[in-house]
XYZ file of N, CA and C in Angstrom:
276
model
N 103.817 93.040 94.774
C 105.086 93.180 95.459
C 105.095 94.408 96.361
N 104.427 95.317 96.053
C 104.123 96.528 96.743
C 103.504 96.466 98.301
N 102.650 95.589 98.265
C 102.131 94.891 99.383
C 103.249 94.288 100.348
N 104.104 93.362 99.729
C 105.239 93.216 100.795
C 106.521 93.974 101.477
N 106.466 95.034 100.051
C 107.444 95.732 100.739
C 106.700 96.548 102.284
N 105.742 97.189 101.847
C 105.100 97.758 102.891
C 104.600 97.173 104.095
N 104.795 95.505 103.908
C 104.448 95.118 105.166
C 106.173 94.946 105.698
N 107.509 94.883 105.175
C 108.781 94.538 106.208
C 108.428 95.582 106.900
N 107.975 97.064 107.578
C 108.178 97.587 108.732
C 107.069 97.742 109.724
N 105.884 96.753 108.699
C 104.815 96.697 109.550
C 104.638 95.882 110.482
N 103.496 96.110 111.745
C 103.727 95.168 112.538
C 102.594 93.916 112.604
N 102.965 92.869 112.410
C 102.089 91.699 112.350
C 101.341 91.353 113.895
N 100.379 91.172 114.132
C 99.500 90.963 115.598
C 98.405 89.677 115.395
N 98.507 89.170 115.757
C 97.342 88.090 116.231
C 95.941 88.572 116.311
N 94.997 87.961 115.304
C 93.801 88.797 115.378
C 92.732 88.123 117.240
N 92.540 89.037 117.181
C 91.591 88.734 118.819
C 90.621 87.725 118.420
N 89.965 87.263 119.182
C 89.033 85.686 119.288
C 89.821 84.476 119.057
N 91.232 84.324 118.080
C 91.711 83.212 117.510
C 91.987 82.728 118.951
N 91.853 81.032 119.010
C 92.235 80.256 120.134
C 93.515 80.000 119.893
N 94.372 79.899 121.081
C 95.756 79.651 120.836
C 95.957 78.976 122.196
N 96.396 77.648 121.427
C 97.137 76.855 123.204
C 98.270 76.161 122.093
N 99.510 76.291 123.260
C 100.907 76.249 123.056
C 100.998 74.628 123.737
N 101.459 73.826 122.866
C 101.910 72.668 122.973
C 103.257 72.252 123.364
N 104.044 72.591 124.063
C 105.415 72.010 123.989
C 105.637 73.352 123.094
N 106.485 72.861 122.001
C 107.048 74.038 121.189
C 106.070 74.549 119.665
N 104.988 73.829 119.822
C 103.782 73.956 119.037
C 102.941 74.953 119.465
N 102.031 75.462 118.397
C 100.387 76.376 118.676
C 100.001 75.524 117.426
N 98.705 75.534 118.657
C 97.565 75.190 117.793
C 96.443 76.271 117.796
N 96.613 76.740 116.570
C 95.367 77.932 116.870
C 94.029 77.600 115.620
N 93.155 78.545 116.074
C 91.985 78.354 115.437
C 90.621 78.861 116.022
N 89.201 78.361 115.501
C 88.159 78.817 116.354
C 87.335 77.319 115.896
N 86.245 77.625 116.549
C 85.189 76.338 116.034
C 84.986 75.946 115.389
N 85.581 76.423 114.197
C 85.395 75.397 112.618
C 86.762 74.749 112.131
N 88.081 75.317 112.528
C 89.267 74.690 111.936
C 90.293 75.064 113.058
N 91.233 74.091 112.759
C 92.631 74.310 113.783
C 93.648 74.186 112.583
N 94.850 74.815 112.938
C 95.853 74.705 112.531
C 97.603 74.637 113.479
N 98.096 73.635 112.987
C 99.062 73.213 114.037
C 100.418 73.635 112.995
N 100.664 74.673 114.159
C 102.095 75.579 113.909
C 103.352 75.209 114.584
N 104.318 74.896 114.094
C 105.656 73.938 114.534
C 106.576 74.698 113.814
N 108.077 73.816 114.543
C 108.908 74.261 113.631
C 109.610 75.921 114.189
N 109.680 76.102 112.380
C 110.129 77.547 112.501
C 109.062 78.121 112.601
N 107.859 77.911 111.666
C 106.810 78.383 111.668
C 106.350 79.043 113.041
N 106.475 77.825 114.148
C 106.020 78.252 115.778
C 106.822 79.096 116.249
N 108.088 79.335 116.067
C 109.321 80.596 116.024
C 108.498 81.746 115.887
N 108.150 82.178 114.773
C 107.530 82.947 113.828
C 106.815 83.778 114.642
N 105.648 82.426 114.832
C 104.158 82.560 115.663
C 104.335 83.268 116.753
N 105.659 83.022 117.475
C 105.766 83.178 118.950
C 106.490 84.950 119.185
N 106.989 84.521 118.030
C 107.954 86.224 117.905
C 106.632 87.544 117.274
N 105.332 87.229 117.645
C 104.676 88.264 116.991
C 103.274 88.728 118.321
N 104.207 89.742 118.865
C 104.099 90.123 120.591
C 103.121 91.960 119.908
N 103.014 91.998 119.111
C 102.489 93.390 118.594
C 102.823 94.408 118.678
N 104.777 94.330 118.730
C 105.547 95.455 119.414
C 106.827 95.234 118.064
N 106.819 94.199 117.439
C 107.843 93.469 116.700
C 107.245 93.515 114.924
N 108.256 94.273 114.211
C 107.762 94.511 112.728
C 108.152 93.094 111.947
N 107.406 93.116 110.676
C 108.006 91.654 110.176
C 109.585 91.665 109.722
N 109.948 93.079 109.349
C 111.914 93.000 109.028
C 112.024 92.558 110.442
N 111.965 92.447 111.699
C 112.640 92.216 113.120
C 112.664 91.005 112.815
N 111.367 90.297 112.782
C 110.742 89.032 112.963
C 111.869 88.328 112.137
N 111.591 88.532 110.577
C 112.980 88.113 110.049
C 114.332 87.837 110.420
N 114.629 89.072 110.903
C 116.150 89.152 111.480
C 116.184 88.127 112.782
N 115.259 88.186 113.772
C 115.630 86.727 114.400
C 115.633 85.477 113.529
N 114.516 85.137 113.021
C 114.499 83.746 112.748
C 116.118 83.417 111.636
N 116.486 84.271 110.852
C 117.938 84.783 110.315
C 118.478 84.327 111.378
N 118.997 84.866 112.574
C 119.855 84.389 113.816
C 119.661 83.127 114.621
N 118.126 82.763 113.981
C 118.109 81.719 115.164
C 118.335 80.242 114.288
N 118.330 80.566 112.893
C 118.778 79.233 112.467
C 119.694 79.500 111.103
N 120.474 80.528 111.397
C 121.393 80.635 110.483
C 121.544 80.388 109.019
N 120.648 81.598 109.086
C 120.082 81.390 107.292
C 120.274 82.917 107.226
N 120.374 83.507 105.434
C 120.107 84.787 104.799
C 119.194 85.444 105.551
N 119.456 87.073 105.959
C 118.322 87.636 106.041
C 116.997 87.403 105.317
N 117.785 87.559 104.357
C 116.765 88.285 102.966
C 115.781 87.095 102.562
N 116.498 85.826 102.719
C 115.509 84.663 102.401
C 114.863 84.384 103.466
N 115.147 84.941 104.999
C 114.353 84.602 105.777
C 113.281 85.429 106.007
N 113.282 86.584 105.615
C 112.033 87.931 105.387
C 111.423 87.364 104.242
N 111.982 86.656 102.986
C 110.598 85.924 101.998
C 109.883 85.019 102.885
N 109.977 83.892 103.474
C 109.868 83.011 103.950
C 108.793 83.743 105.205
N 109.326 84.726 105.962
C 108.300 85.275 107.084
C 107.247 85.696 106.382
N 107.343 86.365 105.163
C 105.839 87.385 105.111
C 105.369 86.245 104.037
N 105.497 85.183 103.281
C 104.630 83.814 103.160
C 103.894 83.806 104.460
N 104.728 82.969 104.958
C 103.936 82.640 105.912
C 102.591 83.620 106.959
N 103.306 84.859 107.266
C 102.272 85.331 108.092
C 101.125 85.938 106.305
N 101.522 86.088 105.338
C 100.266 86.338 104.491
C 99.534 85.281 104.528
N 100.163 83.746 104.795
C 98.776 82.714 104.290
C 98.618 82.309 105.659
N 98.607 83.222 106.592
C 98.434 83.251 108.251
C 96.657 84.825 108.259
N 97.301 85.356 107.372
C 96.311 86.727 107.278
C 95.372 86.198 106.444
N 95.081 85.176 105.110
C 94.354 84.500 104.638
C 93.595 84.271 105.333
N 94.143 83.301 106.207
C 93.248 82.773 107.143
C 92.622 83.518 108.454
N 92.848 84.574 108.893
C 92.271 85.607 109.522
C 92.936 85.278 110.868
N 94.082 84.924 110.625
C 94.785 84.164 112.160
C 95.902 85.462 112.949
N 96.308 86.568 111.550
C 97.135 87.799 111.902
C 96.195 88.964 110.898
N 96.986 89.743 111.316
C 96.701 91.010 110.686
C 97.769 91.657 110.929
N 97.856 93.200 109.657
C 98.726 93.900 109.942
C 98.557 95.319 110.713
C-alpha cells in the first residue's frame, strides 16, 4: 500500500520505444511481440499521461469526466497504470 500512496503525486510517463497509434478514441500500443488495445476510460487515462500530470490529477479528471468518487477513481487509475507498468508500457 505504501507503493500507492507514493505513487498519487507521482508522475506516470509512457516508457520510450512503446508503439502507440490512436484509433478513433482507442491506442493501441505495444512493440513486436504484443499489442494491447486501450478504450474506454482506460484510453482517457492513457491520453491524460502528457509527463507533466501526477496520478492524483489524472484521477481528478477522469472523477470529472464521468462523474464518479474521487477516491474510487484514483483506485481504479493506479490499477490500471500499475498493470500498465507490469507491462513496461508506463513508468513512474
Amino acid at each position: 500500500m505504501d507503493e500507492v500512496v507514493e505513487r498519487s503525486e507521482s508522475v506516470p510517463r509512457r516508457v520510450l520505444g512503446i508503439r502507440i497509434r490512436r484509433v478513433k478514441d482507442e491506442f493501441l500500443v505495444g512493440d513486436e511481440d504484443h499489442a494491447l488495445l486501450i478504450a474506454d476510460s482506460a484510453a482517457f487515462i492513457f491520453a491524460s499521461l502528457d509527463g507533466r500530470t501526477s496520478t492524483r490529477q489524472v484521477a481528478r479528471l477522469v472523477a470529472q469526466e464521468y462523474g464518479v468518487d474521487e477516491e474510487e477513481a484514483w483506485a481504479d487509475v493506479v490499477e490500471f497504470l500499475g498493470g500498465l507498468a507490469d507491462q513496461g508500457i508506463v513508468e513512474w
